[in-house]
mmCIF file with all atom_site columns, N, CA and C in Angstrom:
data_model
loop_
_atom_site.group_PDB
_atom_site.id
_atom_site.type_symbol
_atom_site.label_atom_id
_atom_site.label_alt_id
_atom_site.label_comp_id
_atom_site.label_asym_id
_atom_site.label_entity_id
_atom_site.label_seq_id
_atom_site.pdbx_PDB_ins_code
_atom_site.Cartn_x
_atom_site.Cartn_y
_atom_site.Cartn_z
_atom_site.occupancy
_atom_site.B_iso_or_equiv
_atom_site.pdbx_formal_charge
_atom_site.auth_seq_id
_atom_site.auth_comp_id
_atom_site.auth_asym_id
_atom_site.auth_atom_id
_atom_site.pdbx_PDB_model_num
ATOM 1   N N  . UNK A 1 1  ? 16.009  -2.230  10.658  1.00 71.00 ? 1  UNK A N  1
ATOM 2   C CA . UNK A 1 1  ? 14.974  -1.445  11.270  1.00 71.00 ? 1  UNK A CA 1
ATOM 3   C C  . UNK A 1 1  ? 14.003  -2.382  11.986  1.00 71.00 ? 1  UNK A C  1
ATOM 4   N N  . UNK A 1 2  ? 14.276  -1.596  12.912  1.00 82.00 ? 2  UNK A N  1
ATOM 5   C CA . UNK A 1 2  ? 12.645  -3.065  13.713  1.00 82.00 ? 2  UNK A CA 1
ATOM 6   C C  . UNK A 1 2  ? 10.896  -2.814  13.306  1.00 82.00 ? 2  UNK A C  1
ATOM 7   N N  . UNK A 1 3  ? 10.534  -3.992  13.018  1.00 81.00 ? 3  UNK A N  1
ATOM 8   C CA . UNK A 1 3  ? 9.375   -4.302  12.489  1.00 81.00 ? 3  UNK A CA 1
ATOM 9   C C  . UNK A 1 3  ? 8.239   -3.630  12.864  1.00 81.00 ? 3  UNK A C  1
ATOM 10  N N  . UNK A 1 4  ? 8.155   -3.505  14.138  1.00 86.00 ? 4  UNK A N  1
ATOM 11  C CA . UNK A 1 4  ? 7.284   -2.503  14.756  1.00 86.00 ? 4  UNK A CA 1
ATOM 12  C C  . UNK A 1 4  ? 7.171   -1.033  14.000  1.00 86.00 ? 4  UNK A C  1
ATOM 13  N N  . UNK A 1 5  ? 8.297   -0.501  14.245  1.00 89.00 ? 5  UNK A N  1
ATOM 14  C CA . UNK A 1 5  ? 8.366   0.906   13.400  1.00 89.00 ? 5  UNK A CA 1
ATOM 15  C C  . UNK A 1 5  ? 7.819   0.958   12.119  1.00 89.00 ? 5  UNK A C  1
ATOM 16  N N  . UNK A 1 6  ? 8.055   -0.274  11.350  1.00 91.00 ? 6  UNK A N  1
ATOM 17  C CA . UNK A 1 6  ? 7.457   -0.106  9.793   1.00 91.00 ? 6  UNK A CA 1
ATOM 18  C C  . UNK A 1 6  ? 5.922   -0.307  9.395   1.00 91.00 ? 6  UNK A C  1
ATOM 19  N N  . UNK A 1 7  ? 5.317   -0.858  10.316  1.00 93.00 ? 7  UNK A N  1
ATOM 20  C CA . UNK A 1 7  ? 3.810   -0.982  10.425  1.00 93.00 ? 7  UNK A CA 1
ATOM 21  C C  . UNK A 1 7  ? 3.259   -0.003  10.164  1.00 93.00 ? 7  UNK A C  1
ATOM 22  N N  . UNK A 1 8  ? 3.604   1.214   10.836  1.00 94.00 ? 8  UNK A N  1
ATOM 23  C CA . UNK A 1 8  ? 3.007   2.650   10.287  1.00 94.00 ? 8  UNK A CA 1
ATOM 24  C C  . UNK A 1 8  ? 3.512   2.931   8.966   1.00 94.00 ? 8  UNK A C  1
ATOM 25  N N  . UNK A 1 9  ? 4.733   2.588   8.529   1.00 95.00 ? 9  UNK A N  1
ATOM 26  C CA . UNK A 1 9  ? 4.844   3.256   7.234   1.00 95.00 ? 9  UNK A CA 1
ATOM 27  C C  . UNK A 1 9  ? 4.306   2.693   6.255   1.00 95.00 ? 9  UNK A C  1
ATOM 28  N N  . UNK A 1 10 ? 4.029   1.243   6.192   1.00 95.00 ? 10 UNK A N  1
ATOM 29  C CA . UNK A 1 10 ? 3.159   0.476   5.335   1.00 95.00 ? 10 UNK A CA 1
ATOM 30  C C  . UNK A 1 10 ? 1.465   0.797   5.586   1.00 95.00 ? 10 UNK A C  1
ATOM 31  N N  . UNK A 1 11 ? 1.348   1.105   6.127   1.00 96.00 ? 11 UNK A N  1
ATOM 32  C CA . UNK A 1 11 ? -0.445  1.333   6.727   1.00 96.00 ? 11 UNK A CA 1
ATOM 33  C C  . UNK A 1 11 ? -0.238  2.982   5.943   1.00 96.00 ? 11 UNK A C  1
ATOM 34  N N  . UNK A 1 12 ? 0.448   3.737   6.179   1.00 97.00 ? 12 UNK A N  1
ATOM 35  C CA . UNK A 1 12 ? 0.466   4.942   5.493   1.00 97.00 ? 12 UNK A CA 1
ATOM 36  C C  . UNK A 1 12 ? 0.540   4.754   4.170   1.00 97.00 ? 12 UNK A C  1
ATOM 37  N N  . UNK A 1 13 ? 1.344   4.057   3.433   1.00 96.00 ? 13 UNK A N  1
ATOM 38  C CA . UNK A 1 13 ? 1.559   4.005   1.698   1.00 96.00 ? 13 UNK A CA 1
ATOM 39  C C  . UNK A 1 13 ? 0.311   3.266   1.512   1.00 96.00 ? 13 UNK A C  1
ATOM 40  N N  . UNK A 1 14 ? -0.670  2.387   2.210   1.00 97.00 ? 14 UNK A N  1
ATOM 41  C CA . UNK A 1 14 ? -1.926  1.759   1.863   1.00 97.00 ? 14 UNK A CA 1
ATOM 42  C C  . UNK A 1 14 ? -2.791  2.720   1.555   1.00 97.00 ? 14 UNK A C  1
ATOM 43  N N  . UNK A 1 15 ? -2.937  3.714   2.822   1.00 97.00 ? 15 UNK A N  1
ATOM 44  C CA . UNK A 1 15 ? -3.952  4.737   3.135   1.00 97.00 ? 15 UNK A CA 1
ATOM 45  C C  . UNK A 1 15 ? -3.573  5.570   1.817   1.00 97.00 ? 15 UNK A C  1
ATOM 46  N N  . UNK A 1 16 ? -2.405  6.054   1.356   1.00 97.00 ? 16 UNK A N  1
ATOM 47  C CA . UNK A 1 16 ? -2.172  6.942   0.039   1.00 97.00 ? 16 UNK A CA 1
ATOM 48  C C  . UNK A 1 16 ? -2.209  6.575   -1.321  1.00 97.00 ? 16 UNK A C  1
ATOM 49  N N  . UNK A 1 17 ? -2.058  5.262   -1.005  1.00 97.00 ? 17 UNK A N  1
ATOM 50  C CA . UNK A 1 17 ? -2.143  4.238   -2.265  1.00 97.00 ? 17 UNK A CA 1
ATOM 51  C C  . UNK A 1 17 ? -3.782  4.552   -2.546  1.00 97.00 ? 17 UNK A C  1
ATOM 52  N N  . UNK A 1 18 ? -4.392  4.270   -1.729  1.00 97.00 ? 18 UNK A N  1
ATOM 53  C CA . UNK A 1 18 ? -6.154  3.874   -2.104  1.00 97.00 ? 18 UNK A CA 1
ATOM 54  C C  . UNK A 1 18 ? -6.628  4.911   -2.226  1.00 97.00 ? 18 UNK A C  1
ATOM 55  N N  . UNK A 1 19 ? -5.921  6.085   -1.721  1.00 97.00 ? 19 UNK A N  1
ATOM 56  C CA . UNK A 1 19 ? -6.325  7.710   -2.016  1.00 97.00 ? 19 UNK A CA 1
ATOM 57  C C  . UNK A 1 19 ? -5.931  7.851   -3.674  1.00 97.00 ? 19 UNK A C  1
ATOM 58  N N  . UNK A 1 20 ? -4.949  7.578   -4.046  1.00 97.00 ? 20 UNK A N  1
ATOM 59  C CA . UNK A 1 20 ? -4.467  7.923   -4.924  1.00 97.00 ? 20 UNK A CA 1
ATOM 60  C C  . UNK A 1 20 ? -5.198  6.859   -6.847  1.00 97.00 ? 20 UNK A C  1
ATOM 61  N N  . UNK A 1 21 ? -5.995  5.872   -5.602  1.00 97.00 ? 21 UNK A N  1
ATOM 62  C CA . UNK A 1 21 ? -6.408  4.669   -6.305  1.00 97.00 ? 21 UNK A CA 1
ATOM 63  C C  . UNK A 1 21 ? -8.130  5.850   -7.243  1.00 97.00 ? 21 UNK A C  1
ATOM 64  N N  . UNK A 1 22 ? -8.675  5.849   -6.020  1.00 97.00 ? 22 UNK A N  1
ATOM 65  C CA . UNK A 1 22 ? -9.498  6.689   -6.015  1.00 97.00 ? 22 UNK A CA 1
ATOM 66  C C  . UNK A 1 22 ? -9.925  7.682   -6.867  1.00 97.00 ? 22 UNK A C  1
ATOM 67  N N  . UNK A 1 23 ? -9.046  8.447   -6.593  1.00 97.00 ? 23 UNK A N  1
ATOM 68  C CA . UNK A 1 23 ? -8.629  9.814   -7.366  1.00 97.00 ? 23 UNK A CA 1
ATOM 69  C C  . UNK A 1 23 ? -8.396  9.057   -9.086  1.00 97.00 ? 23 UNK A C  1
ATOM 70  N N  . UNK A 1 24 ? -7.516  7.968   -9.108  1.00 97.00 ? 24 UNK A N  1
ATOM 71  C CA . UNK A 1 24 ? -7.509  7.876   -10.841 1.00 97.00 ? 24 UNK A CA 1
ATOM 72  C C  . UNK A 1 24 ? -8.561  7.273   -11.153 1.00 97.00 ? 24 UNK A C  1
ATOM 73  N N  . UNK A 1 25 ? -9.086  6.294   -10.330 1.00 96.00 ? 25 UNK A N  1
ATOM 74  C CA . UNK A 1 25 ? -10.241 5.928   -10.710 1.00 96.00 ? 25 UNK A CA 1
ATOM 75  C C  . UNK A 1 25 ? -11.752 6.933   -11.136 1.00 96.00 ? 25 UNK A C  1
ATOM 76  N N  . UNK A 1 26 ? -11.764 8.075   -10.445 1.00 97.00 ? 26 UNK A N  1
ATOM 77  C CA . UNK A 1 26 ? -12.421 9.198   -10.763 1.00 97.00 ? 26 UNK A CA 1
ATOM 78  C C  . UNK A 1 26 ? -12.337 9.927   -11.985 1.00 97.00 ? 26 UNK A C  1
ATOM 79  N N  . UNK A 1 27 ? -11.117 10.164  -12.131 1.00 97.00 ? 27 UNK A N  1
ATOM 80  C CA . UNK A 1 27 ? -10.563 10.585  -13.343 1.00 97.00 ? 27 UNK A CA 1
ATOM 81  C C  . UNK A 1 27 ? -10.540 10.146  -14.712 1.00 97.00 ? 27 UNK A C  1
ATOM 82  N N  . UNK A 1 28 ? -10.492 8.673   -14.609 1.00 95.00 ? 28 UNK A N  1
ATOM 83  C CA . UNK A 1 28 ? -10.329 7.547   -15.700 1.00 95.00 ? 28 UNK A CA 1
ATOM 84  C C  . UNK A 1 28 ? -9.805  7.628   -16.063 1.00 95.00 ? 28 UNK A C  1
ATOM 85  N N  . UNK A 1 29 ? -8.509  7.621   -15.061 1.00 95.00 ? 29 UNK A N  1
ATOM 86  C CA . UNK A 1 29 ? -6.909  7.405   -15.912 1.00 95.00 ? 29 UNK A CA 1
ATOM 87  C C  . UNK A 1 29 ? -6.765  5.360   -15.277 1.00 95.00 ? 29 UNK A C  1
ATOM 88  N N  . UNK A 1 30 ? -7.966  4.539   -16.306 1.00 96.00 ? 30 UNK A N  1
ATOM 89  C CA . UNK A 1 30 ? -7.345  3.098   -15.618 1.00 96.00 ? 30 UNK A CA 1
ATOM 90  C C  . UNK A 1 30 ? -5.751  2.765   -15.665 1.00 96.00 ? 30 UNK A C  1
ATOM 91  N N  . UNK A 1 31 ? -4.904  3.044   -16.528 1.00 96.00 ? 31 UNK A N  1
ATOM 92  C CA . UNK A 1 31 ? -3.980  2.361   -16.830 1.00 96.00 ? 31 UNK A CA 1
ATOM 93  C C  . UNK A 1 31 ? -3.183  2.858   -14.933 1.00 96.00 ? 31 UNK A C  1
ATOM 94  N N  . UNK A 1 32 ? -3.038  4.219   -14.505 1.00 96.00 ? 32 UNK A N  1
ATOM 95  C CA . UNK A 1 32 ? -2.410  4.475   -13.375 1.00 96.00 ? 32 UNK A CA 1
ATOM 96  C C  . UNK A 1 32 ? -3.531  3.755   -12.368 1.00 96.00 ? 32 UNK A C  1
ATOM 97  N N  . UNK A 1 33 ? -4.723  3.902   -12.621 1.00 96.00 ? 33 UNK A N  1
ATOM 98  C CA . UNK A 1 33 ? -5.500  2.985   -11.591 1.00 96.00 ? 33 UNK A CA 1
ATOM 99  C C  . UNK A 1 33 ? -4.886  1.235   -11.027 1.00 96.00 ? 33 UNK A C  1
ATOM 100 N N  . UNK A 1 34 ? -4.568  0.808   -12.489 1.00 96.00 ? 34 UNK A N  1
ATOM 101 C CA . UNK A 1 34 ? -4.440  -0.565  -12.621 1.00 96.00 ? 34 UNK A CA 1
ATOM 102 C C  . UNK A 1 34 ? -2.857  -0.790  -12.094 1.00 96.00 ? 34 UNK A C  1
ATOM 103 N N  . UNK A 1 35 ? -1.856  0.637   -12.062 1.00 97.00 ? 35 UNK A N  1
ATOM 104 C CA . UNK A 1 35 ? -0.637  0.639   -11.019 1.00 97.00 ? 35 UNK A CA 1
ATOM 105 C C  . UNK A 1 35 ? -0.968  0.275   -9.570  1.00 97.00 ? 35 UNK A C  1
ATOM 106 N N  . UNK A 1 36 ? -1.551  1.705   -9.336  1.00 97.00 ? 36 UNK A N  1
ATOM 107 C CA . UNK A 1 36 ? -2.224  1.940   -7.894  1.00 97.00 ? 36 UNK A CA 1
ATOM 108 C C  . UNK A 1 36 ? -2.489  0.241   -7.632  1.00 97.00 ? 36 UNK A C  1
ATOM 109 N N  . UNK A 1 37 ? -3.690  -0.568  -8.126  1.00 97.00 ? 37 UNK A N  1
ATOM 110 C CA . UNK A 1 37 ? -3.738  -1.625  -7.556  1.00 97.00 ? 37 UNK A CA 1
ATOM 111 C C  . UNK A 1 37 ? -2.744  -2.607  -7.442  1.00 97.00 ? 37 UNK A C  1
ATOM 112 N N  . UNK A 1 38 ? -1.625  -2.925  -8.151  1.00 98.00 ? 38 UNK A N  1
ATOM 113 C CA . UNK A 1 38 ? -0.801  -3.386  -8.279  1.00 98.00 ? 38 UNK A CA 1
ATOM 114 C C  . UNK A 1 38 ? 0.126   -3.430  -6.740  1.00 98.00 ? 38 UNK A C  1
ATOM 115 N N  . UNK A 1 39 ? 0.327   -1.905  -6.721  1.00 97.00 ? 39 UNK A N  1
ATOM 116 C CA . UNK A 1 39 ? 1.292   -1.269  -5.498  1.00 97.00 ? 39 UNK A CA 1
ATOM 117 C C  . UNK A 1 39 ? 0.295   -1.678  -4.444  1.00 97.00 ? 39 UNK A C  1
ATOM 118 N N  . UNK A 1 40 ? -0.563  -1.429  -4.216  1.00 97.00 ? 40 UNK A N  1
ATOM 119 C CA . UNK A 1 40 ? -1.724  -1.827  -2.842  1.00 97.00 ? 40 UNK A CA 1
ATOM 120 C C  . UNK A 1 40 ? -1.410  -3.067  -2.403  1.00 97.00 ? 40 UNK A C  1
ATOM 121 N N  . UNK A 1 41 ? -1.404  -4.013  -3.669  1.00 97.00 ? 41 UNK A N  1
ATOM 122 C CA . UNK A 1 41 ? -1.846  -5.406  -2.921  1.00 97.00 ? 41 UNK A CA 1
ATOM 123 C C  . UNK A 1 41 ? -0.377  -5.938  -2.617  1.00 97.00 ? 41 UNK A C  1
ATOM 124 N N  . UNK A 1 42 ? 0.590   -5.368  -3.193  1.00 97.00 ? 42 UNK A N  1
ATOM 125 C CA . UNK A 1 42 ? 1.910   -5.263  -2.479  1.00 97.00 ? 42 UNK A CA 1
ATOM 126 C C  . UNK A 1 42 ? 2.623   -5.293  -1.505  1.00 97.00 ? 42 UNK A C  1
ATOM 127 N N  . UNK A 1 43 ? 1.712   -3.370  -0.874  1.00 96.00 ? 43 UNK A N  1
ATOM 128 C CA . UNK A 1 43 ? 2.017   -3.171  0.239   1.00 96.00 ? 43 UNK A CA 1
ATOM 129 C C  . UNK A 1 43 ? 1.021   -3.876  1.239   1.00 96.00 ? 43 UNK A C  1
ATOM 130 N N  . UNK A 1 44 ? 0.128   -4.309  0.793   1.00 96.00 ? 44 UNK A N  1
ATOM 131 C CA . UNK A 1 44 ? -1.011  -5.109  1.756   1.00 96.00 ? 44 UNK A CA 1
ATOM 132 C C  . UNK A 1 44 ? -0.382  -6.698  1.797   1.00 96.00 ? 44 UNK A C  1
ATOM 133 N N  . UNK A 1 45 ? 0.481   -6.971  1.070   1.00 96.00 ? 45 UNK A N  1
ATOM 134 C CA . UNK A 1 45 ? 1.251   -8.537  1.245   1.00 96.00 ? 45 UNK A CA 1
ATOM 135 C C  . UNK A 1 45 ? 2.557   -8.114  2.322   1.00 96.00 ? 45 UNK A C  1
ATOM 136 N N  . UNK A 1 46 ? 3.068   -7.082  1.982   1.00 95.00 ? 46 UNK A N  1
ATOM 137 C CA . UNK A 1 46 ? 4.328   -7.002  2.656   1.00 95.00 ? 46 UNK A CA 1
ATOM 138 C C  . UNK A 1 46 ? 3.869   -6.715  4.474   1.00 95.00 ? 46 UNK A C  1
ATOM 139 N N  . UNK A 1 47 ? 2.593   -5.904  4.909   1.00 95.00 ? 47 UNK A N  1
ATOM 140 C CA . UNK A 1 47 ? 2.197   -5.527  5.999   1.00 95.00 ? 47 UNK A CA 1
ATOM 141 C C  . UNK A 1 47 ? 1.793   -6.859  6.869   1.00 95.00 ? 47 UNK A C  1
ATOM 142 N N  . UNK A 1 48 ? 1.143   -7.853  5.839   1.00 95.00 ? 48 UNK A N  1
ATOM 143 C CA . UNK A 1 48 ? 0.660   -8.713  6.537   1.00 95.00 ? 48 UNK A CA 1
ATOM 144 C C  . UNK A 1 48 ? 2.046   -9.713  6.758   1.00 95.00 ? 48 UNK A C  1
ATOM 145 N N  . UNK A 1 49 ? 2.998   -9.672  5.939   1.00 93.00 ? 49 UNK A N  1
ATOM 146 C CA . UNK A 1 49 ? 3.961   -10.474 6.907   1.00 93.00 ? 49 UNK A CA 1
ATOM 147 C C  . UNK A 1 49 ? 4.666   -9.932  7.582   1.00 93.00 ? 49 UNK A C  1
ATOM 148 N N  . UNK A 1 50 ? 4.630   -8.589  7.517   1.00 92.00 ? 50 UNK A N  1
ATOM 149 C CA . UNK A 1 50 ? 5.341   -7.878  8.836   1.00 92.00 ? 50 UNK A CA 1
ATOM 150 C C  . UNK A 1 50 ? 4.254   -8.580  10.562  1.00 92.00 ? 50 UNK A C  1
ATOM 151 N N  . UNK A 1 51 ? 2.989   -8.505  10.360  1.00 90.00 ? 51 UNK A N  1
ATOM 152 C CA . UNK A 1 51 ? 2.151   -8.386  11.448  1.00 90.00 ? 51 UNK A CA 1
ATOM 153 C C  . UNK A 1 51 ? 2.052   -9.466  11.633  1.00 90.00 ? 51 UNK A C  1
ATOM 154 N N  . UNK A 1 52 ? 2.566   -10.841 10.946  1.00 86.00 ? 52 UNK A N  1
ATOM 155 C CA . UNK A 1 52 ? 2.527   -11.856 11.273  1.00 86.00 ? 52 UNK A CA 1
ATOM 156 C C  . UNK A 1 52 ? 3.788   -11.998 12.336  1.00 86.00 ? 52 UNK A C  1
ATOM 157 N N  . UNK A 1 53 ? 4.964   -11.541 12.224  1.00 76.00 ? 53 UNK A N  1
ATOM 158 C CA . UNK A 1 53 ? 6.059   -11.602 13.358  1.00 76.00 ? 53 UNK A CA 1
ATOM 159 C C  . UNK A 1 53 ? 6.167   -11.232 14.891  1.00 76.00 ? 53 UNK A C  1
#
């Protein structure tokens, strides 16, 4: 798949990730909070070496 195309889909799972970060964090469910961050900084590692190419 070319790299270009996936930029949006990683910028989208960020944007739902931090929604979803949010929301447990509100709730005080930390343990799914402490997922959520996990998956974020993930997809925020994987975006930035996409945008580095």
């Amino acid at each position: 798949m070319d790299l270009n195309r996936l930029k949006p889909i990683y910028l989208f799972g960020i944007v739902l990730n931090a929604c979803a970060l949010v929301y447990a964090g509100m709730t005080g469910s930390w343990l799914y909070a402490g997922a959520f961050v996990l998956v974020l900084g993930y997809l925020a590692f994987r975006y930035r070496m996409i945008a580095r190419n």
